[in-house]
Short mmCIF file of C-alpha atoms in Angstrom, two decimals:
data_model
loop_
_atom_site.label_atom_id
_atom_site.label_comp_id
_atom_site.label_asym_id
_atom_site.label_seq_id
_atom_site.Cartn_x
_atom_site.Cartn_y
_atom_site.Cartn_z
CA MET U 1 0.00 0.00 0.00
CA GLY U 2 2.93 2.37 0.53
CA PRO U 3 3.60 4.88 3.29
CA LYS U 4 0.97 6.02 5.75
CA ILE U 5 0.31 9.76 5.82
CA LEU U 6 -1.64 11.15 8.76
CA THR U 7 -3.40 14.47 8.28
CA VAL U 8 -4.49 16.11 11.52
CA ASP U 9 -6.77 19.08 10.92
CA ASP U 10 -10.07 20.18 12.41
CA SER U 11 -11.20 21.22 8.95
CA LYS U 12 -12.62 18.32 6.97
CA THR U 13 -12.05 20.46 3.89
CA ILE U 14 -8.29 20.53 4.47
CA ARG U 15 -8.20 16.80 5.20
CA MET U 16 -10.04 16.16 1.94
CA ILE U 17 -7.66 18.44 0.01
CA VAL U 18 -4.65 16.62 1.49
CA ALA U 19 -6.20 13.23 0.64
CA ARG U 20 -6.87 14.41 -2.91
CA ALA U 21 -3.31 15.69 -3.32
CA PHE U 22 -1.90 12.25 -2.53
CA ARG U 23 -4.49 10.28 -4.51
CA PRO U 24 -2.10 9.69 -7.46
CA PHE U 25 0.40 8.06 -5.09
CA ALA U 26 0.54 4.63 -3.57
CA CYS U 27 -0.02 5.62 0.05
CA GLU U 28 -2.61 5.36 2.75
CA ILE U 29 -4.18 8.54 4.11
CA LEU U 30 -5.20 8.55 7.76
CA GLU U 31 -7.25 11.37 9.26
CA ALA U 32 -7.74 12.93 12.65
CA ALA U 33 -9.74 16.03 13.60
CA ASP U 34 -7.66 17.18 16.58
CA GLY U 35 -4.53 16.44 18.58
CA VAL U 36 -6.14 13.85 20.84
CA GLU U 37 -7.49 11.87 17.90
CA GLY U 38 -4.16 12.37 16.15
CA LEU U 39 -2.16 10.84 19.02
CA ALA U 40 -4.54 7.86 19.12
CA VAL U 41 -4.05 7.28 15.37
CA VAL U 42 -0.28 7.59 15.78
CA LYS U 43 -0.30 4.91 18.48
CA ARG U 44 -2.54 2.60 16.49
CA GLU U 45 -1.29 3.08 12.92
CA LYS U 46 2.31 4.28 13.28
CA PRO U 47 2.21 6.66 10.30
CA ASP U 48 5.31 7.45 8.26
CA ILE U 49 4.63 11.19 8.29
CA ILE U 50 2.20 13.60 9.93
CA ILE U 51 0.76 16.72 8.34
CA LEU U 52 -0.32 18.74 11.34
CA ASP U 53 -2.54 21.77 11.63
CA PHE U 54 -1.54 24.48 14.06
CA THR U 55 -4.85 25.75 15.40
CA MET U 56 -7.35 23.10 16.43
CA PRO U 57 -9.89 22.71 19.22
CA ILE U 58 -9.44 20.18 22.08
CA MET U 59 -5.71 19.78 21.49
CA ASP U 60 -3.86 22.07 19.12
CA GLY U 61 -0.92 21.20 16.89
CA VAL U 62 1.71 22.55 19.27
CA GLU U 63 0.50 20.39 22.15
CA MET U 64 0.23 17.32 19.98
CA LEU U 65 3.73 17.89 18.65
CA THR U 66 5.11 18.34 22.17
CA LYS U 67 3.52 15.05 23.24
CA LEU U 68 4.83 13.31 20.13
CA LYS U 69 8.36 14.48 20.82
CA SER U 70 8.21 13.12 24.36
CA ASP U 71 7.10 9.68 23.15
CA ALA U 72 10.06 7.38 22.53
CA GLU U 73 8.28 5.46 19.76
CA ALA U 74 6.69 8.39 17.97
CA ARG U 75 9.35 11.08 18.31
CA THR U 76 11.08 10.09 15.07
CA ILE U 77 7.95 10.40 12.91
CA PRO U 78 8.54 13.43 10.68
CA VAL U 79 5.99 16.20 11.08
CA VAL U 80 5.08 18.82 8.49
CA MET U 81 3.19 21.71 10.01
CA LEU U 82 0.34 23.20 8.02
CA THR U 83 -0.71 26.61 9.21
CA ALA U 84 -2.70 29.59 8.06
CA GLU U 85 -0.36 31.83 10.05
CA SER U 86 2.87 32.72 8.32
CA GLY U 87 4.18 35.54 10.51
CA ARG U 88 7.93 35.50 11.19
CA GLU U 89 7.51 34.81 14.91
CA ASN U 90 5.13 31.97 14.22
CA VAL U 91 7.50 30.41 11.71
CA LEU U 92 10.39 30.63 14.20
CA ARG U 93 8.24 29.09 16.90
CA ILE U 94 7.30 26.21 14.61
CA ALA U 95 10.92 25.63 13.65
CA LYS U 96 11.92 25.37 17.32
CA LEU U 97 9.37 22.64 17.91
CA GLY U 98 11.36 20.22 15.78
CA VAL U 99 9.15 19.97 12.71
CA ARG U 100 10.73 18.79 9.48
CA ASP U 101 8.97 21.38 7.36
CA TYR U 102 6.03 23.74 7.38
CA LEU U 103 3.52 24.90 4.83
CA ILE U 104 1.47 28.02 4.83
CA LYS U 105 -2.21 28.02 3.89
CA PRO U 106 -3.25 28.73 1.19
CA PHE U 107 -1.17 26.07 -0.49
CA LYS U 108 -1.02 24.37 -3.86
CA GLU U 109 -1.56 20.62 -3.77
CA ASP U 110 1.62 20.07 -5.79
CA LEU U 111 3.60 21.91 -3.12
CA ILE U 112 2.46 19.68 -0.29
CA VAL U 113 3.26 16.60 -2.38
CA GLU U 114 6.73 17.95 -3.19
CA ARG U 115 7.50 18.76 0.45
CA VAL U 116 6.25 15.42 1.76
CA GLY U 117 8.02 13.66 -1.13
CA ARG U 118 11.32 15.09 0.08
CA ILE U 119 10.86 13.31 3.39
CA ILE U 120 9.23 9.99 2.48
CA ASP U 121 9.42 7.89 -0.65
CA LEU U 122 6.28 8.44 -2.68
CA LYS U 123 5.58 6.24 -5.67
CA ALA U 124 2.94 6.98 -8.26
CA ARG U 125 0.07 4.51 -8.16
CA THR U 126 0.60 3.82 -11.85
CA GLU U 127 4.18 2.83 -11.09
CA VAL U 128 3.11 0.34 -8.46
CA GLN U 129 0.26 -0.98 -10.54
CA ALA U 130 2.54 -1.39 -13.57
CA LYS U 131 3.96 -4.51 -11.97
CA ALA U 132 0.63 -6.21 -12.52
CA LYS U 133 0.25 -4.97 -16.11
CA ARG U 134 0.38 -7.36 -19.01
CA TYR U 135 2.07 -6.92 -22.34
CA ASP U 136 -1.31 -6.89 -24.07
CA ASP U 137 -2.73 -4.16 -21.80
CA PRO U 138 -3.11 -0.63 -23.19
CA LEU U 139 0.03 1.37 -22.46
CA HIS U 140 0.74 5.04 -22.92
CA VAL U 141 4.18 5.79 -24.35
CA LEU U 142 5.46 9.37 -24.46
CA VAL U 143 8.16 10.00 -27.07
CA VAL U 144 10.16 13.24 -26.81
CA ASP U 145 12.03 13.65 -30.07
CA ASP U 146 12.18 16.45 -32.62
CA LYS U 147 12.56 13.98 -35.51
CA PRO U 148 9.10 13.13 -36.88
CA ALA U 149 10.46 10.04 -38.68
CA ILE U 150 11.39 8.46 -35.32
CA LEU U 151 7.93 9.05 -33.96
CA ASP U 152 6.39 7.50 -37.10
CA GLN U 153 8.68 4.50 -36.84
CA ILE U 154 7.75 3.85 -33.22
CA THR U 155 4.05 4.40 -33.82
CA SER U 156 3.93 2.00 -36.75
CA GLY U 157 6.02 -0.53 -34.83
CA PHE U 158 3.41 -0.68 -32.07
CA THR U 159 0.43 -1.38 -34.32
CA ASP U 160 0.36 -5.03 -33.20
CA THR U 161 -0.01 -3.92 -29.56
CA LYS U 162 -2.53 -1.85 -27.62
CA TRP U 163 0.15 0.72 -26.89
CA THR U 164 -0.51 4.33 -27.84
CA VAL U 165 2.24 6.77 -28.67
CA HIS U 166 2.17 10.49 -27.97
CA GLY U 167 4.97 12.46 -29.58
CA LEU U 168 6.36 15.82 -28.46
CA ALA U 169 9.22 17.73 -30.02
CA GLN U 170 10.39 19.80 -27.04
CA ALA U 171 11.38 19.07 -23.46
CA GLY U 172 9.20 21.89 -22.11
CA GLN U 173 6.15 20.41 -23.79
CA ALA U 174 6.89 17.09 -22.10
CA VAL U 175 7.00 18.75 -18.66
CA ASP U 176 3.64 20.43 -19.28
CA TYR U 177 2.18 17.21 -20.65
CA CYS U 178 3.26 15.14 -17.64
CA SER U 179 1.80 17.67 -15.22
CA GLN U 180 -1.58 16.82 -16.74
CA ARG U 181 -1.24 13.16 -17.57
CA LEU U 182 1.38 10.59 -16.62
CA PRO U 183 2.47 8.15 -19.31
CA ASP U 184 3.56 4.60 -18.48
CA VAL U 185 6.99 5.09 -20.03
CA ILE U 186 8.95 7.96 -21.57
CA LEU U 187 11.42 7.79 -24.45
CA VAL U 188 13.70 10.82 -24.65
CA SER U 189 16.04 11.63 -27.50
CA LEU U 190 19.51 12.62 -26.36
CA SER U 191 19.99 14.65 -29.52
CA LEU U 192 17.48 17.32 -28.49
CA PRO U 193 19.08 20.79 -28.68
CA GLU U 194 21.06 22.24 -25.77
CA ASN U 195 21.20 18.99 -23.81
CA SER U 196 17.52 19.37 -23.07
CA GLY U 197 17.07 15.57 -23.10
CA TYR U 198 19.34 15.29 -20.08
CA MET U 199 17.78 18.30 -18.38
CA LEU U 200 14.34 16.81 -18.93
CA PHE U 201 15.49 13.57 -17.32
CA GLN U 202 16.80 15.45 -14.28
CA MET U 203 13.57 17.42 -13.95
CA PHE U 204 11.49 14.25 -14.08
CA ARG U 205 13.69 12.56 -11.50
CA ALA U 206 13.44 15.59 -9.19
CA SER U 207 9.65 15.59 -9.25
CA VAL U 208 7.76 13.28 -6.91
CA LYS U 209 5.15 12.63 -9.58
CA THR U 210 7.58 11.43 -12.24
CA LYS U 211 10.60 10.22 -10.33
CA GLY U 212 9.54 6.58 -10.56
CA LEU U 213 8.61 6.60 -14.26
CA PRO U 214 10.82 4.50 -16.52
CA ILE U 215 12.70 6.83 -18.87
CA LEU U 216 14.58 5.35 -21.80
CA ALA U 217 17.19 7.36 -23.66
CA MET U 218 17.33 7.25 -27.46
CA ALA U 219 20.76 7.71 -29.05
CA VAL U 220 22.52 6.82 -32.29
CA LYS U 221 24.05 3.35 -32.12
CA THR U 222 27.59 4.62 -32.60
CA ALA U 223 27.33 7.49 -30.11
CA THR U 224 29.04 5.51 -27.36
CA GLU U 225 29.90 8.58 -25.34
CA GLU U 226 26.23 9.49 -25.21
CA HIS U 227 25.42 5.95 -24.09
CA ALA U 228 27.94 6.16 -21.25
CA ARG U 229 26.66 9.58 -20.21
CA ALA U 230 23.06 8.35 -20.24
CA GLN U 231 24.03 5.44 -18.03
CA GLN U 232 25.77 7.80 -15.63
CA PHE U 233 22.67 9.94 -15.47
CA GLY U 234 20.63 6.87 -14.55
CA PHE U 235 18.32 6.45 -17.53
CA THR U 236 16.30 3.23 -17.22
CA GLY U 237 17.74 1.98 -20.50
CA ILE U 238 19.09 3.01 -23.88
CA ILE U 239 17.37 2.56 -27.22
CA THR U 240 19.73 2.75 -30.14
CA LYS U 241 18.92 4.44 -33.42
CA PRO U 242 18.13 3.11 -35.97
CA ILE U 243 15.39 1.72 -33.83
CA ASP U 244 14.81 -2.02 -33.73
CA VAL U 245 11.14 -2.08 -32.77
CA GLU U 246 11.28 -5.59 -31.28
CA ASP U 247 14.21 -4.55 -29.11
CA LEU U 248 12.30 -1.42 -28.08
CA LYS U 249 9.25 -3.48 -27.10
CA HIS U 250 11.45 -5.84 -25.16
CA LYS U 251 13.11 -2.97 -23.28
CA ILE U 252 9.78 -1.37 -22.47
CA THR U 253 8.48 -4.74 -21.28
CA ARG U 254 11.47 -5.09 -18.97
CA ALA U 255 11.35 -1.48 -17.79
CA LEU U 256 7.69 -1.81 -16.83
CA ASN U 257 8.04 -5.37 -15.59
CA LEU U 258 5.12 -6.33 -17.81
CA ASP U 259 3.70 -9.79 -17.44
CA THR U 260 4.34 -11.69 -20.66
CA SER U 261 3.91 -15.17 -19.23
CA TYR U 262 0.47 -15.61 -20.79
CA ARG U 263 2.20 -15.71 -24.19
CA TYR U 264 4.07 -18.91 -23.26
CA PHE U 265 2.16 -20.58 -20.44
CA GLU U 266 -1.42 -21.78 -20.30
CA ARG U 267 -3.43 -24.37 -18.44
CA ARG U 268 -5.29 -26.77 -20.65
CA ASP U 269 -7.08 -30.07 -19.89
CA GLY U 270 -5.55 -30.20 -16.42
CA LEU U 271 -2.02 -29.69 -17.72
CA LEU U 272 0.43 -26.81 -17.77
CA VAL U 273 1.48 -26.10 -21.36
CA MET U 274 4.62 -24.16 -22.17
CA SER U 275 4.50 -23.16 -25.85
CA LEU U 276 7.53 -21.66 -27.54
CA PRO U 277 6.74 -19.35 -30.47
CA ALA U 278 7.97 -19.69 -34.05
CA ASN U 279 9.99 -16.45 -33.65
CA PHE U 280 12.01 -18.00 -30.84
CA SER U 281 15.01 -15.77 -30.08
CA PRO U 282 17.48 -15.21 -27.23
CA ALA U 283 15.13 -12.51 -25.92
CA VAL U 284 12.18 -14.92 -25.96
CA ALA U 285 14.28 -17.61 -24.26
CA ASN U 286 15.21 -15.12 -21.57
CA ASP U 287 11.59 -14.05 -21.19
CA VAL U 288 10.35 -17.65 -20.82
CA SER U 289 13.12 -18.48 -18.34
CA THR U 290 12.10 -15.50 -16.21
CA HIS U 291 8.61 -16.92 -15.76
CA LEU U 292 9.39 -20.64 -15.85
CA ARG U 293 9.95 -21.42 -12.17
CA ALA U 294 7.10 -19.22 -10.91
CA LYS U 295 4.60 -20.64 -13.41
CA VAL U 296 5.54 -24.25 -12.79
CA CYS U 297 5.51 -23.83 -9.00
CA GLU U 298 2.17 -22.03 -9.23
CA ALA U 299 0.74 -24.96 -11.25
CA VAL U 300 2.09 -27.53 -8.79
CA ASP U 301 0.67 -25.54 -5.91
CA SER U 302 -2.76 -25.66 -7.51
CA GLY U 303 -2.61 -29.43 -8.04
CA ILE U 304 -1.28 -29.64 -11.63
CA ASN U 305 1.64 -32.04 -11.92
CA ARG U 306 2.09 -32.48 -15.66
CA LEU U 307 3.91 -30.17 -18.08
CA VAL U 308 3.78 -30.14 -21.86
CA ILE U 309 6.78 -28.42 -23.44
CA ASN U 310 5.61 -27.50 -26.91
CA MET U 311 8.42 -26.87 -29.41
CA GLY U 312 6.21 -27.80 -32.34
CA GLN U 313 6.33 -24.39 -33.98
CA LEU U 314 10.12 -24.06 -33.97
CA ARG U 315 12.17 -24.29 -37.14
CA SER U 316 15.45 -25.23 -35.50
CA ALA U 317 17.06 -26.18 -32.21
CA ASP U 318 19.72 -23.77 -31.03
CA VAL U 319 21.69 -23.42 -27.84
CA ASN U 320 19.06 -21.12 -26.29
CA LEU U 321 16.35 -23.69 -26.88
CA ILE U 322 18.48 -26.46 -25.45
CA LYS U 323 19.34 -24.44 -22.34
CA LEU U 324 15.70 -23.58 -21.80
CA GLY U 325 14.57 -27.16 -22.35
CA LEU U 326 17.17 -28.49 -19.94
CA GLY U 327 16.14 -25.93 -17.33
CA ALA U 328 12.47 -26.90 -17.66
CA ILE U 329 13.23 -30.64 -17.44
CA GLN U 330 15.44 -30.15 -14.41
CA LEU U 331 12.69 -28.15 -12.69
CA CYS U 332 10.16 -30.92 -13.41
CA GLN U 333 12.52 -33.46 -11.91
CA GLU U 334 13.01 -31.33 -8.81
CA LEU U 335 9.26 -31.10 -8.36
CA ASP U 336 8.47 -34.71 -9.32
CA MET U 337 6.43 -33.35 -12.19
CA LYS U 338 5.75 -35.40 -15.30
CA PHE U 339 6.60 -33.74 -18.60
CA ILE U 340 6.51 -34.41 -22.30
CA LEU U 341 8.00 -32.67 -25.32
CA ILE U 342 6.20 -31.80 -28.53
CA GLY U 343 8.59 -31.13 -31.40
CA SER U 344 8.60 -30.52 -35.12
CA ASP U 345 10.52 -32.96 -37.32
CA VAL U 346 13.40 -30.48 -37.65
CA VAL U 347 13.70 -29.92 -33.94
CA CYS U 348 13.53 -33.68 -33.24
CA SER U 349 16.31 -34.47 -35.68
CA GLU U 350 18.52 -31.54 -34.63
CA CYS U 351 18.23 -32.52 -30.98
CA LYS U 352 19.64 -35.94 -31.84
CA ASN U 353 22.92 -34.19 -32.71
CA TYR U 354 23.64 -32.85 -29.24
CA GLU U 355 24.89 -34.87 -26.31
CA GLU U 356 22.54 -33.10 -23.89
CA THR U 357 19.43 -33.63 -25.99
CA LYS U 358 20.00 -36.85 -27.91
CA ASP U 359 17.77 -38.76 -25.48
CA TRP U 360 14.85 -36.34 -25.60
CA GLN U 361 11.65 -38.08 -26.63
CA PHE U 362 9.20 -36.05 -28.68
CA VAL U 363 5.60 -36.49 -29.71
CA ALA U 364 4.08 -34.68 -32.66
CA THR U 365 0.75 -33.35 -31.34
CA PHE U 366 -0.91 -32.15 -28.18
CA GLU U 367 -3.43 -35.03 -28.29
CA GLU U 368 -0.58 -37.48 -28.48
CA ALA U 369 1.07 -35.73 -25.52
CA ILE U 370 -2.09 -36.08 -23.43
CA GLY U 371 -2.30 -39.74 -24.36
CA VAL U 372 1.25 -40.41 -23.23
CA LEU U 373 0.90 -38.43 -20.00
CA ASN U 374 -2.38 -40.15 -19.16
CA ALA U 375 -0.83 -43.54 -19.82
CA LYS U 376 2.14 -42.68 -17.63
CA THR U 377 0.11 -41.33 -14.73
CA PRO U 378 -1.05 -44.71 -13.31
CA THR U 379 2.53 -45.86 -13.05
CA LEU U 380 3.24 -42.91 -10.74
CA VAL U 381 0.81 -44.04 -8.10
CA MET W 1 -5.59 51.92 10.01
CA ILE W 2 -8.78 50.89 8.23
CA GLN W 3 -7.19 51.66 4.86
CA GLU W 4 -4.30 49.41 5.78
CA PHE W 5 -6.78 46.65 6.56
CA ASP W 6 -8.60 47.21 3.30
CA GLU W 7 -5.39 46.52 1.41
CA LEU W 8 -4.72 43.45 3.54
CA ILE W 9 -8.21 42.11 2.84
CA LYS W 10 -7.84 42.61 -0.90
CA SER W 11 -4.48 40.89 -1.10
CA ALA W 12 -5.59 38.05 1.20
CA VAL W 13 -8.80 37.34 -0.74
CA CYS W 14 -7.04 37.47 -4.11
CA GLU W 15 -4.19 35.23 -3.00
CA VAL W 16 -6.34 32.63 -1.27
CA PHE W 17 -8.80 32.38 -4.17
CA GLN W 18 -6.02 32.25 -6.73
CA THR W 19 -3.99 29.62 -4.89
CA MET W 20 -6.75 27.35 -3.67
CA LEU W 21 -9.35 27.74 -6.42
CA ASN W 22 -7.45 29.16 -9.36
CA MET W 23 -10.02 32.00 -9.42
CA ASN W 24 -9.03 35.55 -10.25
CA MET W 25 -11.06 37.74 -7.94
CA GLU W 26 -11.54 41.33 -9.02
CA THR W 27 -12.37 44.10 -6.58
CA LYS W 28 -15.66 45.90 -7.28
CA PRO W 29 -17.36 48.87 -5.64
CA PHE W 30 -19.70 47.53 -2.97
CA ASP W 31 -23.22 47.25 -4.35
CA THR W 32 -26.01 46.76 -1.80
CA ALA W 33 -28.47 45.70 -4.49
CA ILE W 34 -26.28 42.74 -5.42
CA ALA W 35 -25.40 41.90 -1.82
CA ALA W 36 -28.98 41.94 -0.55
CA ASN W 37 -30.78 40.42 -3.52
CA GLY W 38 -32.82 37.99 -1.43
CA GLU W 39 -30.71 34.98 -2.35
CA SER W 40 -29.69 32.53 0.35
CA HIS W 41 -26.19 33.36 1.57
CA VAL W 42 -23.48 31.48 3.41
CA ALA W 43 -21.07 33.48 5.56
CA GLY W 44 -17.86 32.19 7.08
CA ALA W 45 -16.48 34.22 9.99
CA VAL W 46 -13.18 34.22 11.81
CA GLY W 47 -12.28 36.60 14.59
CA PHE W 48 -8.89 37.88 15.73
CA ILE W 49 -8.01 38.88 19.26
CA GLY W 50 -4.86 40.63 20.45
CA ARG W 51 -3.55 44.15 20.15
CA LEU W 52 -6.22 44.43 17.51
CA THR W 53 -9.58 42.76 17.95
CA GLY W 54 -12.15 42.22 15.27
CA VAL W 55 -13.89 39.82 12.95
CA VAL W 56 -13.98 39.15 9.22
CA TYR W 57 -17.02 37.68 7.46
CA ILE W 58 -16.90 36.34 3.94
CA HIS W 59 -20.32 35.99 2.28
CA ALA W 60 -21.30 34.26 -0.89
CA SER W 61 -24.59 33.23 -2.40
CA GLU W 62 -25.46 29.57 -1.83
CA PRO W 63 -24.66 28.62 -5.48
CA PHE W 64 -21.30 30.41 -5.37
CA ALA W 65 -20.49 28.87 -1.97
CA ARG W 66 -21.24 25.46 -3.52
CA ARG W 67 -19.01 26.26 -6.47
CA ILE W 68 -16.23 27.28 -4.09
CA THR W 69 -16.69 23.97 -2.27
CA THR W 70 -16.71 21.78 -5.38
CA THR W 71 -13.64 23.54 -6.77
CA LEU W 72 -11.78 23.41 -3.48
CA LEU W 73 -12.47 19.72 -2.98
CA GLY W 74 -12.34 18.65 -6.63
CA LEU W 75 -15.84 17.18 -6.43
CA SER W 76 -18.78 17.22 -8.80
CA PRO W 77 -21.83 19.27 -7.66
CA GLU W 78 -23.74 16.00 -7.03
CA GLU W 79 -21.09 14.88 -4.60
CA VAL W 80 -21.59 17.86 -2.32
CA GLN W 81 -24.46 16.58 -0.22
CA GLY W 82 -26.19 18.74 2.38
CA GLN W 83 -24.75 21.84 3.97
CA GLU W 84 -21.92 20.49 6.08
CA MET W 85 -19.28 20.39 3.36
CA VAL W 86 -20.17 23.89 2.17
CA ASN W 87 -20.06 25.21 5.74
CA ASP W 88 -16.69 23.64 6.36
CA ALA W 89 -15.27 24.94 3.08
CA MET W 90 -16.52 28.49 3.68
CA GLY W 91 -15.17 28.38 7.25
CA GLU W 92 -11.80 27.22 5.97
CA MET W 93 -11.70 29.91 3.28
CA ALA W 94 -12.39 32.52 5.96
CA ASN W 95 -9.70 30.95 8.15
CA MET W 96 -7.13 31.14 5.36
CA ILE W 97 -8.01 34.73 4.48
CA VAL W 98 -7.85 35.92 8.09
CA GLY W 99 -4.75 33.78 8.74
CA HIS W 100 -3.05 35.56 5.84
CA MET W 101 -4.02 38.93 7.31
CA LYS W 102 -2.94 37.89 10.79
CA SER W 103 0.54 36.97 9.57
CA ARG W 104 1.01 40.37 7.96
CA LEU W 105 -0.21 42.07 11.13
CA ALA W 106 2.14 40.00 13.30
CA ASP W 107 5.06 41.07 11.08
CA ARG W 108 4.06 44.67 11.76
CA GLY W 109 4.19 44.14 15.52
CA MET W 110 0.47 43.51 16.02
CA PRO W 111 0.22 39.86 17.06
CA CYS W 112 -3.16 38.32 17.61
CA VAL W 113 -4.80 34.90 17.81
CA LEU W 114 -7.59 33.63 15.63
CA THR W 115 -10.90 32.18 16.65
CA ILE W 116 -12.23 28.91 15.29
CA PRO W 117 -14.28 29.56 12.13
CA SER W 118 -18.05 29.78 12.36
CA VAL W 119 -20.66 29.82 9.63
CA VAL W 120 -23.96 31.68 9.30
CA ARG W 121 -26.62 30.89 6.70
CA GLY W 122 -29.77 32.73 5.74
CA THR W 123 -31.70 34.65 3.14
CA ASN W 124 -32.08 37.94 4.87
CA PHE W 125 -29.57 38.70 7.55
CA SER W 126 -27.42 41.70 8.29
CA ILE W 127 -24.43 42.11 10.53
CA GLU W 128 -24.80 44.98 12.92
CA ALA W 129 -22.01 46.08 15.15
CA VAL W 130 -22.05 48.36 18.14
CA SER W 131 -21.69 51.98 17.20
CA SER W 132 -18.07 52.34 18.29
CA THR W 133 -16.95 49.52 15.99
CA LYS W 134 -15.10 50.48 12.84
CA GLY W 135 -15.37 48.48 9.67
CA SER W 136 -15.49 48.27 5.93
CA LEU W 137 -17.33 46.38 3.23
CA HIS W 138 -15.75 44.90 0.13
CA MET W 139 -17.08 43.25 -2.95
CA PHE W 140 -15.18 40.92 -5.28
CA SER W 141 -16.31 39.19 -8.42
CA CYS W 142 -15.28 36.32 -10.58
CA ARG W 143 -17.29 35.40 -13.66
CA GLU W 144 -20.48 37.10 -12.49
CA GLN W 145 -20.26 35.49 -9.07
CA TYR W 146 -19.82 37.76 -6.09
CA LEU W 147 -18.04 37.52 -2.80
CA PHE W 148 -18.62 40.01 -0.01
CA VAL W 149 -16.20 40.65 2.79
CA GLU W 150 -17.21 42.53 5.89
CA PHE W 151 -14.52 43.64 8.28
CA LEU W 152 -15.27 44.86 11.79
CA MET W 153 -12.71 46.06 14.31
CA LYS W 154 -12.80 47.34 17.84
CA PRO W 155 -10.94 50.65 18.05
CA THR W 156 -7.53 50.44 19.66
CA LYS W 157 -7.00 52.08 23.04
CA ALA W 158 -5.26 54.99 21.35
CA GLU W 159 -8.15 55.47 18.93
CA ALA W 160 -10.75 55.14 21.68
#
C-alpha cells in the first residue's frame, strides 16, 4: 500500500484536500480532527509522516507535537506543520518545535506533495500498478524527439499492440504534458538541442510525480559517449537508433516489468502447457526463463503435476532452446512433475545431434502428448 | 488603520482564491443591491483577538459557496451533499483569508490569535455592530459570481 500519511486538521475540507493531493500516489491517508485523535491514530497506525494543523480545538498542533516528541516510539515520525499563520515569529516558533517542514495556507496541492516527497518515498500509483500490467494491456508511451520520422517508426512498430504513442518535439512540452497526464513510459532523444534531453530527465527525476517513471534514452548506435553519459545519469535503459522495434518493445516490457507469461504458459485439460513461439530468439528464451519457475511452481501448488513443453512451432534447435529445455526438465525433476516434449521434425532431428538432448523423446501433437501423459500417470501411483 | 486593513483584505482574498481555487477575484465597488438580492447566503467568519480585535465575514450566495466547495475539494456538484461540506469549506476559506491577514499584522508588531471559524446561513440577515466599531465592506467578483467581505474592528485604546 505504501507509506501512511496522517493528516491532523479540524477542517474536513483541508483533510479532503490533502487526501486528494496524494491520490495519485501509492499511500494510505489517515485522518484525525484534533490532537487527541491524532495521538490515538499515531499509536494505532504508526504513520510514516504527519501533516499537522496548528490551530485546532481540544488539542492544538503545538501540544500534539510536544507530546509526540516526548514519546520514545513516535518522536522520530517526521511532522510537516500546516498553518494559516505565516508571521515571522510563528514560523520561528514552529521551527523550534522540531518539525521537518512547514507549509502556509493557502497552499497548492503540488507543493504539499513535493514537500512530503522530500521526506518519504512516494511512488505513483501507476508505477506500483505497472507490476501487474500485461504486455497486451493498453500502455501510454510518451516520445520526446524532434525527428518526426522516429515518432512514425515507433508508432507504426506498435500497431500489433494496444500501446498508444504520444509524440512531443520539445522538453518543455513534455514537462507540461506530464503535469496533466502521466504516461507509463517515456522515451527521450539525447539529440534534443542544448542537452535538453538530459535536463528533462533530471527534472522528471526531481519531481515526486515522475521520479519513478521508466525513462529510456534514445541515441545513435555509434554514439558511445552518449550511451555512457546516459548510463551515468541513470536512464532506465538506452534505445539505439536506428530503432529495432522488437528490441524497443522488449526494453519497455522489462522497464515496466510487464507480465508476458500468458504468451508462453497456459493451463489446458488439467495440464500446464509451455509453448515456444515460431519467432524463438534469445530474448524470448530469456523471457520464458524468467517466468518458468514461478509458473511451474504455481501450477504444482494448484494441483497440476504435468507439463507439456511445446516446441512444435520451432524451425530449429539452437543453444538457447536447449538451455531452456534443460532448465524446464530439471525443474520438473526437482518437483516430481511429469513432462513431455512436442517437437517438429526439424527440432527432433537436430536434438539428436547434441549430447545433452539426444535422449529427448518427442511427440508430434498435443493429443498425443495427453495420451502419453495419461498412460504414464497410473505408473506414478 | 482601516485603509491598511482594506489593502490586507484585498491581497488576502485574491491570494487565497487564486492559490486554492485558481479564481481571479476582481475588486468591485460595494453594491447593496447585489449583496442583498434575497438569495440565500453562506457566511464564514473568523475573529482575531490581540492588540487588535475584530472579525472578518466572507459571504457568498449559496450557489457560489457550492461552487467554491466543489472547486476546493475537486468534487462534482452532485457529490456535495447537504450543507456540512459547504459550511466547512466556507469556514476554511475565511480561516485562510484571516490567517493571511494575521501573519502580515504579526510582522508589523500587532500579534493576535484567531478564533475557530463559524458559519452563518440565511436569506435575509445583516451584521450589525455596536456603534463604536469600525469596519469596511468589500465586494469581489469572478465570472459574475460575487463575494462580499465585511470587516469589523474594535478601536484600539489609542483610537478610543
